[in-house]
Structure formats: C-alpha cells, structure tokens
Amino acid sequence: MKLALRAGERSRGKCSPNPFVGAVIENGGKIVGEGNTQPYGQDHAEIVAIKDAGGKCKGATLYVSMEPCCIFGKTPPCTEAIIKAGIRRVVVGILDPNPLVSGKGIKALREAGIEVEHGLFAEEITEQMEYYICYVQRKRPFVIWKSALSLDGKYCASDGSSKWISNPASRKFVHKTRSQVEVVLAGIRSVAHDDAMLNARGLRSAKQPLRVILDPTLDISLSSKLVASAEEFPAMIMYIQAEESKIQGLQDKGLQLKQISGYKDELDLKAVMDLLYEMKLYSVLLETGNRLSEAFWKAKLVDKCMIFYGNMILGGDKGVLKRYDRHNIDRAVPLERIKVKKLQDNVLVTGYPQL
C-alpha cells in the first residue's frame, strides 16, 4: 500500500476533479503492475495497473488507495475491469466519500467473489486525499493559506520591503506546491505590489496552476508580468464591475475574465469558491496580502496553513492578520496535526485550523 500511495502522488494536481489514486498489483510475491490516476477523462489508477500487469492479473492482489469506482462517468466502472481481469483479492485504503460510490464499489467486488479488505493506511490516505474529500463533502475547493514571516511574525519591514524573508529552499518548496495545486489565488494589491507572476518556476516540466486574481474593478496593469505572461501561463481575473475597454484589453492579452457578485470593493468569496467548484478545481493555494487573507479567515475558508519562518527579527508593526482579531486567548484558533520541516535556516510549519 505504501507503493500505491507513492504512485498516487504522481497525479497530484494533474487529474482534478478525480482523486489522485495509486494502485499496485502483486502476484506471487512480486509487483506485476502499477498505476496512478490519469488526467480527467482518461484511465483511473486501477485500469493503468491492470494494463501494466496484463495476464499476470489472474489470481493477483490489487492494492488501491481509494475504493474502486462502480459507476459510469467519463470512463467505465473500475470494478468491472477488476472482475474481468481475474484479480482474486483487493486491499482498499479508504472508501470513496462520493455517495454514488461509497461502499458500493466494495460491495460489487464481493458479490463477484473477490476478497476485499479496507482500512489499511487509512489515516495517511485521508490526509493525502484531503483536496478531493473537501471537494466532495463541502462542495468547494480545499484552501491552503500560505504566509512567509519573520521569527517575530512580521510579513514585511516597516518600509514595506519583504524580499526576501524566506530563503531559496523555502521559495523552491512554494514553487513545487504551486505545481501541485489547481489554483494559485491572490488579491490585486499583493499582485501589483510585487508585480507577481504566481506561476511555478525552477522545476523541470512543472504543471502550471490556474492563476486567479481577485480584482474588483480591474485595476491590474496591462503591462504587469502576470498579464504579459497570460498566453504562456493560464490566468483568470474575477471582478465586480469595470469599463468595457479594460475588459476587452485584458481579453486581448489572453486572460479569462469572470464577473462575480460583491459589495463595494470586496468580491463574494462564496461566489468565488462556487465558480471554482463548478470548474471542477479542488485545490487552492492562497498567496495574498493581509486584507484578502483576513477575509478568507473570517469566512472560515482556510483548511490548511503553510507558514514559512525566515531566520530574522524585523520588529515594527507589520503583523499578519491584524484585523482578524480574536480578542481573547480563549477564542484563539487552534491548529491540529502540526508538522515542522526545516528548510536550511528556515522553518515550515503546517497545520489544520479548527474554525
């Protein structure tokens, strides 16, 4: 099953809205087939593994991180292929949270005389599949809030400078994360301040995320790096209202534009999440300044935190989430399942807020 988990990771960020499942086929003590979920509309992991194993499937054991599907979607049911291949035993990590499948895939296999076990490495797989589980159960993308801070919690110096709080190892980790999510989302203020690109760089053949900018009145400059790179890297701007000439100018540059409901200069974040859900995108990396970050926190739309701490003390008043004031220590938001990773002289803390 560990091999199946590793196989599934190869599809992270590349197959939404399907889960990035891994599958391994063992026969006679040897691995005879392996697969991972292909891009949406193509083969699921089980099918890839069965094709890889060929005739060696007969009497074999299939290890798969998530319950095989039993419904027709973009592809036929995986359960039918498993039964037809002559696989004798199936070991499943977790049940599919999709109510159309949950438990039914296992039932179909057992009714065909196949021995089925499930629950192996369930905790690890549940965390691995967190994007998909959120998408299915909450009907919205999974949101990761990322911040780079000094050791005393400042996001920039008093004069507004922030390059670089984090070191090259931390920035490389961020670019890798960008390549593993469907959406990198930011507000217009942070994009304009840094003339940010928000794409994945410095990685060999990296998958590029959709760059989404929340820009209520389309203030983005036509000469910005993000606009200039729209033909090469996908980008979308969500806005409330704007002049037709600016809309046309951005569309001519290759940007997608989506008009979203909002109030004054704030977009409706539920509408933003609903649109991304309708687009079948299930993971968002939130890379933005304080105002939009605070809005996501207040709307209880942060599912995971990634906080990079640089090896410096800045002082001053540039504290993060200043207007997301919990007022009392008893109202502080606890983080669970904390993990700490050292990145040279930086530290990455990840955790899950209990909102």
mmCIF file of N, CA, C and O in Angstrom, residues 171-241:
data_model
loop_
_atom_site.group_PDB
_atom_site.id
_atom_site.type_symbol
_atom_site.label_atom_id
_atom_site.label_comp_id
_atom_site.label_asym_id
_atom_site.label_seq_id
_atom_site.Cartn_x
_atom_site.Cartn_y
_atom_site.Cartn_z
ATOM 1 N N ARG A 171 11.465 29.080 -0.996
ATOM 2 C CA ARG A 171 10.824 29.526 -2.234
ATOM 3 C C ARG A 171 10.707 28.374 -3.236
ATOM 4 O O ARG A 171 9.699 28.273 -3.951
ATOM 5 N N LYS A 172 11.690 27.508 -3.271
ATOM 6 C CA LYS A 172 11.602 26.325 -4.139
ATOM 7 C C LYS A 172 10.453 25.434 -3.701
ATOM 8 O O LYS A 172 9.720 24.881 -4.540
ATOM 9 N N PHE A 173 10.261 25.283 -2.387
ATOM 10 C CA PHE A 173 9.159 24.481 -1.864
ATOM 11 C C PHE A 173 7.818 25.082 -2.286
ATOM 12 O O PHE A 173 6.884 24.363 -2.634
ATOM 13 N N VAL A 174 7.716 26.411 -2.266
ATOM 14 C CA VAL A 174 6.488 27.086 -2.675
ATOM 15 C C VAL A 174 6.207 26.826 -4.146
ATOM 16 O O VAL A 174 5.063 26.541 -4.539
ATOM 17 N N HIS A 175 7.222 26.898 -4.978
ATOM 18 C CA HIS A 175 7.027 26.645 -6.412
ATOM 19 C C HIS A 175 6.586 25.202 -6.654
ATOM 20 O O HIS A 175 5.733 24.938 -7.517
ATOM 21 N N LYS A 176 7.125 24.277 -5.892
ATOM 22 C CA LYS A 176 6.682 22.889 -6.009
ATOM 23 C C LYS A 176 5.215 22.761 -5.617
ATOM 24 O O LYS A 176 4.437 22.067 -6.288
ATOM 25 N N THR A 177 4.832 23.444 -4.530
ATOM 26 C CA THR A 177 3.437 23.411 -4.096
ATOM 27 C C THR A 177 2.523 24.013 -5.152
ATOM 28 O O THR A 177 1.436 23.486 -5.419
ATOM 29 N N ARG A 178 2.947 25.103 -5.770
ATOM 30 C CA ARG A 178 2.144 25.702 -6.843
ATOM 31 C C ARG A 178 1.888 24.697 -7.958
ATOM 32 O O ARG A 178 0.799 24.654 -8.531
ATOM 33 N N SER A 179 2.882 23.890 -8.268
ATOM 34 C CA SER A 179 2.739 22.920 -9.358
ATOM 35 C C SER A 179 1.823 21.761 -8.981
ATOM 36 O O SER A 179 1.423 20.988 -9.854
ATOM 37 N N GLN A 180 1.492 21.632 -7.683
ATOM 38 C CA GLN A 180 0.687 20.505 -7.209
ATOM 39 C C GLN A 180 -0.751 20.887 -6.887
ATOM 40 O O GLN A 180 -1.535 20.036 -6.475
ATOM 41 N N VAL A 181 -1.098 22.162 -7.059
ATOM 42 C CA VAL A 181 -2.478 22.590 -6.844
ATOM 43 C C VAL A 181 -3.071 23.018 -8.173
ATOM 44 O O VAL A 181 -2.359 23.254 -9.153
ATOM 45 N N GLU A 182 -4.403 23.143 -8.199
ATOM 46 C CA GLU A 182 -5.062 23.580 -9.432
ATOM 47 C C GLU A 182 -5.069 25.101 -9.570
ATOM 48 O O GLU A 182 -5.019 25.632 -10.674
ATOM 49 N N VAL A 183 -5.132 25.797 -8.423
ATOM 50 C CA VAL A 183 -5.306 27.250 -8.445
ATOM 51 C C VAL A 183 -4.338 27.917 -7.476
ATOM 52 O O VAL A 183 -4.191 27.474 -6.333
ATOM 53 N N VAL A 184 -3.677 28.974 -7.934
ATOM 54 C CA VAL A 184 -2.978 29.901 -7.047
ATOM 55 C C VAL A 184 -3.791 31.189 -7.066
ATOM 56 O O VAL A 184 -4.019 31.773 -8.130
ATOM 57 N N LEU A 185 -4.265 31.615 -5.896
ATOM 58 C CA LEU A 185 -5.199 32.743 -5.821
ATOM 59 C C LEU A 185 -4.577 33.887 -5.030
ATOM 60 O O LEU A 185 -3.975 33.677 -3.979
ATOM 61 N N ALA A 186 -4.742 35.100 -5.555
ATOM 62 C CA ALA A 186 -4.199 36.280 -4.879
ATOM 63 C C ALA A 186 -5.109 37.473 -5.123
ATOM 64 O O ALA A 186 -5.952 37.464 -6.026
ATOM 65 N N GLY A 187 -4.931 38.501 -4.320
ATOM 66 C CA GLY A 187 -5.657 39.749 -4.494
ATOM 67 C C GLY A 187 -4.844 40.724 -5.324
ATOM 68 O O GLY A 187 -3.616 40.616 -5.413
ATOM 69 N N ILE A 188 -5.497 41.702 -5.903
ATOM 70 C CA ILE A 188 -4.829 42.636 -6.804
ATOM 71 C C ILE A 188 -3.754 43.452 -6.095
ATOM 72 O O ILE A 188 -2.715 43.778 -6.675
ATOM 73 N N ARG A 189 -3.960 43.775 -4.819
ATOM 74 C CA ARG A 189 -2.974 44.605 -4.124
ATOM 75 C C ARG A 189 -1.618 43.908 -4.021
ATOM 76 O O ARG A 189 -0.573 44.504 -4.287
ATOM 77 N N SER A 190 -1.615 42.644 -3.632
ATOM 78 C CA SER A 190 -0.342 41.934 -3.498
ATOM 79 C C SER A 190 0.289 41.677 -4.859
ATOM 80 O O SER A 190 1.510 41.728 -5.001
ATOM 81 N N VAL A 191 -0.538 41.413 -5.867
ATOM 82 C CA VAL A 191 -0.004 41.200 -7.217
ATOM 83 C C VAL A 191 0.648 42.474 -7.730
ATOM 84 O O VAL A 191 1.754 42.457 -8.289
ATOM 85 N N ALA A 192 -0.026 43.620 -7.536
ATOM 86 C CA ALA A 192 0.511 44.893 -8.007
ATOM 87 C C ALA A 192 1.766 45.294 -7.233
ATOM 88 O O ALA A 192 2.736 45.788 -7.815
ATOM 89 N N HIS A 193 1.753 45.052 -5.919
ATOM 90 C CA HIS A 193 2.888 45.453 -5.077
ATOM 91 C C HIS A 193 4.164 44.732 -5.492
ATOM 92 O O HIS A 193 5.240 45.330 -5.563
ATOM 93 N N ASP A 194 4.060 43.433 -5.763
ATOM 94 C CA ASP A 194 5.238 42.632 -6.093
ATOM 95 C C ASP A 194 5.409 42.393 -7.588
ATOM 96 O O ASP A 194 6.383 41.749 -7.990
ATOM 97 N N ASP A 195 4.453 42.899 -8.413
ATOM 98 C CA ASP A 195 4.406 42.551 -9.838
ATOM 99 C C ASP A 195 4.575 41.040 -9.992
ATOM 100 O O ASP A 195 5.404 40.540 -10.750
ATOM 101 N N ALA A 196 3.753 40.325 -9.255
ATOM 102 C CA ALA A 196 3.912 38.877 -9.096
ATOM 103 C C ALA A 196 3.472 38.100 -10.340
ATOM 104 O O ALA A 196 2.512 38.470 -11.019
ATOM 105 N N MET A 197 4.162 37.003 -10.600
ATOM 106 C CA MET A 197 3.816 36.089 -11.695
ATOM 107 C C MET A 197 2.882 34.972 -11.217
ATOM 108 O O MET A 197 1.986 34.540 -11.924
ATOM 109 N N LEU A 198 3.167 34.434 -10.010
ATOM 110 C CA LEU A 198 2.358 33.380 -9.376
ATOM 111 C C LEU A 198 2.373 32.047 -10.124
ATOM 112 O O LEU A 198 1.522 31.187 -9.885
ATOM 113 N N ASN A 199 3.332 31.856 -11.014
ATOM 114 C CA ASN A 199 3.445 30.569 -11.704
ATOM 115 C C ASN A 199 4.478 29.699 -10.995
ATOM 116 O O ASN A 199 5.139 30.125 -10.044
ATOM 117 N N ALA A 200 4.607 28.452 -11.433
ATOM 118 C CA ALA A 200 5.599 27.528 -10.866
ATOM 119 C C ALA A 200 6.880 27.636 -11.684
ATOM 120 O O ALA A 200 6.872 27.409 -12.898
ATOM 121 N N ARG A 201 7.974 27.978 -11.011
ATOM 122 C CA ARG A 201 9.241 28.186 -11.706
ATOM 123 C C ARG A 201 10.354 27.348 -11.070
ATOM 124 O O ARG A 201 10.269 26.948 -9.922
ATOM 125 N N GLY A 202 11.395 27.115 -11.854
ATOM 126 C CA GLY A 202 12.575 26.416 -11.357
ATOM 127 C C GLY A 202 12.403 24.920 -11.217
ATOM 128 O O GLY A 202 13.222 24.255 -10.582
ATOM 129 N N LEU A 203 11.348 24.366 -11.821
ATOM 130 C CA LEU A 203 11.093 22.929 -11.752
ATOM 131 C C LEU A 203 11.062 22.360 -13.168
ATOM 132 O O LEU A 203 10.557 23.011 -14.092
ATOM 133 N N ARG A 204 11.553 21.153 -13.297
ATOM 134 C CA ARG A 204 11.581 20.523 -14.606
ATOM 135 C C ARG A 204 10.177 20.076 -15.004
ATOM 136 O O ARG A 204 9.526 19.346 -14.286
ATOM 137 N N SER A 205 9.689 20.538 -16.145
ATOM 138 C CA SER A 205 8.378 20.182 -16.709
ATOM 139 C C SER A 205 7.255 20.282 -15.662
ATOM 140 O O SER A 205 6.483 19.347 -15.470
ATOM 141 N N ALA A 206 7.204 21.419 -14.969
ATOM 142 C CA ALA A 206 6.195 21.616 -13.924
ATOM 143 C C ALA A 206 4.819 21.839 -14.535
ATOM 144 O O ALA A 206 4.672 22.511 -15.554
ATOM 145 N N LYS A 207 3.797 21.278 -13.896
ATOM 146 C CA LYS A 207 2.425 21.554 -14.274
ATOM 147 C C LYS A 207 2.071 22.931 -13.729
ATOM 148 O O LYS A 207 2.309 23.236 -12.571
ATOM 149 N N GLN A 208 1.498 23.778 -14.558
ATOM 150 C CA GLN A 208 1.196 25.139 -14.146
ATOM 151 C C GLN A 208 -0.229 25.246 -13.591
ATOM 152 O O GLN A 208 -1.172 24.707 -14.179
ATOM 153 N N PRO A 209 -0.388 25.945 -12.466
ATOM 154 C CA PRO A 209 -1.730 26.141 -11.911
ATOM 155 C C PRO A 209 -2.463 27.245 -12.673
ATOM 156 O O PRO A 209 -1.842 28.034 -13.401
ATOM 157 N N LEU A 210 -3.767 27.306 -12.492
ATOM 158 C CA LEU A 210 -4.525 28.454 -12.964
ATOM 159 C C LEU A 210 -4.303 29.587 -11.969
ATOM 160 O O LEU A 210 -4.557 29.430 -10.776
ATOM 161 N N ARG A 211 -3.813 30.709 -12.434
ATOM 162 C CA ARG A 211 -3.592 31.868 -11.575
ATOM 163 C C ARG A 211 -4.882 32.689 -11.543
ATOM 164 O O ARG A 211 -5.356 33.144 -12.585
ATOM 165 N N VAL A 212 -5.451 32.845 -10.355
ATOM 166 C CA VAL A 212 -6.710 33.564 -10.205
ATOM 167 C C VAL A 212 -6.464 34.819 -9.377
ATOM 168 O O VAL A 212 -5.948 34.743 -8.265
ATOM 169 N N ILE A 213 -6.852 35.974 -9.935
ATOM 170 C CA ILE A 213 -6.673 37.254 -9.259
ATOM 171 C C ILE A 213 -8.044 37.839 -8.939
ATOM 172 O O ILE A 213 -8.907 37.918 -9.820
ATOM 173 N N LEU A 214 -8.243 38.230 -7.694
ATOM 174 C CA LEU A 214 -9.464 38.918 -7.302
ATOM 175 C C LEU A 214 -9.203 40.423 -7.423
ATOM 176 O O LEU A 214 -8.422 40.993 -6.658
ATOM 177 N N ASP A 215 -9.833 41.020 -8.407
ATOM 178 C CA ASP A 215 -9.575 42.416 -8.754
ATOM 179 C C ASP A 215 -10.922 43.096 -9.014
ATOM 180 O O ASP A 215 -11.407 43.130 -10.154
ATOM 181 N N PRO A 216 -11.583 43.630 -7.964
ATOM 182 C CA PRO A 216 -12.969 44.093 -8.058
ATOM 183 C C PRO A 216 -13.273 45.035 -9.221
ATOM 184 O O PRO A 216 -14.311 44.918 -9.871
ATOM 185 N N THR A 217 -12.368 45.965 -9.516
ATOM 186 C CA THR A 217 -12.635 46.946 -10.579
ATOM 187 C C THR A 217 -11.603 46.887 -11.701
ATOM 188 O O THR A 217 -11.427 47.853 -12.439
ATOM 189 N N LEU A 218 -10.942 45.763 -11.834
ATOM 190 C CA LEU A 218 -9.934 45.545 -12.889
ATOM 191 C C LEU A 218 -8.874 46.646 -12.908
ATOM 192 O O LEU A 218 -8.640 47.320 -13.919
ATOM 193 N N ASP A 219 -8.196 46.772 -11.763
ATOM 194 C CA ASP A 219 -7.133 47.771 -11.650
ATOM 195 C C ASP A 219 -5.785 47.254 -12.145
ATOM 196 O O ASP A 219 -4.824 48.018 -12.223
ATOM 197 N N ILE A 220 -5.689 45.995 -12.474
ATOM 198 C CA ILE A 220 -4.416 45.418 -12.870
ATOM 199 C C ILE A 220 -3.863 46.123 -14.105
ATOM 200 O O ILE A 220 -4.604 46.496 -15.023
ATOM 201 N N SER A 221 -2.568 46.317 -14.115
ATOM 202 C CA SER A 221 -1.915 46.999 -15.231
ATOM 203 C C SER A 221 -1.768 46.052 -16.429
ATOM 204 O O SER A 221 -1.390 44.881 -16.265
ATOM 205 N N LEU A 222 -2.053 46.557 -17.609
ATOM 206 C CA LEU A 222 -1.892 45.749 -18.820
ATOM 207 C C LEU A 222 -0.433 45.400 -19.080
ATOM 208 O O LEU A 222 -0.137 44.478 -19.829
ATOM 209 N N SER A 223 0.481 46.140 -18.444
ATOM 210 C CA SER A 223 1.909 45.878 -18.638
ATOM 211 C C SER A 223 2.512 45.027 -17.520
ATOM 212 O O SER A 223 3.725 44.800 -17.491
ATOM 213 N N SER A 224 1.689 44.539 -16.591
ATOM 214 C CA SER A 224 2.199 43.712 -15.488
ATOM 215 C C SER A 224 2.724 42.377 -16.012
ATOM 216 O O SER A 224 2.327 41.909 -17.092
ATOM 217 N N LYS A 225 3.581 41.764 -15.240
ATOM 218 C CA LYS A 225 4.156 40.477 -15.630
ATOM 219 C C LYS A 225 3.076 39.404 -15.745
ATOM 220 O O LYS A 225 3.136 38.542 -16.619
ATOM 221 N N LEU A 226 2.107 39.458 -14.855
ATOM 222 C CA LEU A 226 1.056 38.439 -14.887
ATOM 223 C C LEU A 226 0.253 38.537 -16.181
ATOM 224 O O LEU A 226 -0.020 37.520 -16.837
ATOM 225 N N VAL A 227 -0.104 39.758 -16.583
ATOM 226 C CA VAL A 227 -0.851 39.936 -17.832
ATOM 227 C C VAL A 227 0.019 39.572 -19.030
ATOM 228 O O VAL A 227 -0.432 38.890 -19.956
ATOM 229 N N ALA A 228 1.269 39.998 -19.008
ATOM 230 C CA ALA A 228 2.170 39.732 -20.137
ATOM 231 C C ALA A 228 2.411 38.240 -20.354
ATOM 232 O O ALA A 228 2.725 37.818 -21.470
ATOM 233 N N SER A 229 2.248 37.443 -19.288
ATOM 234 C CA SER A 229 2.533 36.001 -19.388
ATOM 235 C C SER A 229 1.277 35.156 -19.578
ATOM 236 O O SER A 229 1.344 33.928 -19.532
ATOM 237 N N ALA A 230 0.118 35.810 -19.806
ATOM 238 C CA ALA A 230 -1.155 35.087 -19.848
ATOM 239 C C ALA A 230 -1.238 34.095 -21.005
ATOM 240 O O ALA A 230 -1.925 33.072 -20.908
ATOM 241 N N GLU A 231 -0.564 34.366 -22.098
ATOM 242 C CA GLU A 231 -0.587 33.425 -23.228
ATOM 243 C C GLU A 231 0.177 32.153 -22.900
ATOM 244 O O GLU A 231 -0.133 31.075 -23.398
ATOM 245 N N GLU A 232 1.195 32.278 -22.052
ATOM 246 C CA GLU A 232 2.038 31.127 -21.700
ATOM 247 C C GLU A 232 1.531 30.379 -20.476
ATOM 248 O O GLU A 232 1.562 29.147 -20.417
ATOM 249 N N PHE A 233 1.058 31.127 -19.471
ATOM 250 C CA PHE A 233 0.578 30.534 -18.231
ATOM 251 C C PHE A 233 -0.873 30.946 -18.015
ATOM 252 O O PHE A 233 -1.186 32.134 -18.055
ATOM 253 N N PRO A 234 -1.782 29.991 -17.760
ATOM 254 C CA PRO A 234 -3.211 30.327 -17.653
ATOM 255 C C PRO A 234 -3.486 31.294 -16.499
ATOM 256 O O PRO A 234 -2.900 31.190 -15.430
ATOM 257 N N ALA A 235 -4.378 32.249 -16.755
ATOM 258 C CA ALA A 235 -4.712 33.241 -15.732
ATOM 259 C C ALA A 235 -6.164 33.669 -15.881
ATOM 260 O O ALA A 235 -6.697 33.766 -16.991
ATOM 261 N N MET A 236 -6.796 33.927 -14.747
ATOM 262 C CA MET A 236 -8.191 34.380 -14.714
ATOM 263 C C MET A 236 -8.309 35.516 -13.719
ATOM 264 O O MET A 236 -7.705 35.471 -12.643
ATOM 265 N N ILE A 237 -9.074 36.522 -14.082
ATOM 266 C CA ILE A 237 -9.355 37.613 -13.162
ATOM 267 C C ILE A 237 -10.846 37.619 -12.861
ATOM 268 O O ILE A 237 -11.679 37.586 -13.765
ATOM 269 N N MET A 238 -11.186 37.632 -11.574
ATOM 270 C CA MET A 238 -12.570 37.761 -11.144
ATOM 271 C C MET A 238 -12.787 39.198 -10.684
ATOM 272 O O MET A 238 -11.988 39.732 -9.917
ATOM 273 N N TYR A 239 -13.882 39.803 -11.169
ATOM 274 C CA TYR A 239 -14.133 41.211 -10.889
ATOM 275 C C TYR A 239 -15.616 41.447 -10.632
ATOM 276 O O TYR A 239 -16.463 40.570 -10.891
ATOM 277 N N ILE A 240 -15.926 42.637 -10.128
ATOM 278 C CA ILE A 240 -17.322 43.011 -9.870
ATOM 279 C C ILE A 240 -17.861 43.846 -11.028
ATOM 280 O O ILE A 240 -18.870 43.532 -11.634
ATOM 281 N N GLN A 241 -17.150 44.928 -11.341
ATOM 282 C CA GLN A 241 -17.541 45.768 -12.465
ATOM 283 C C GLN A 241 -16.319 46.509 -12.993
ATOM 284 O O GLN A 241 -15.372 46.767 -12.250
#
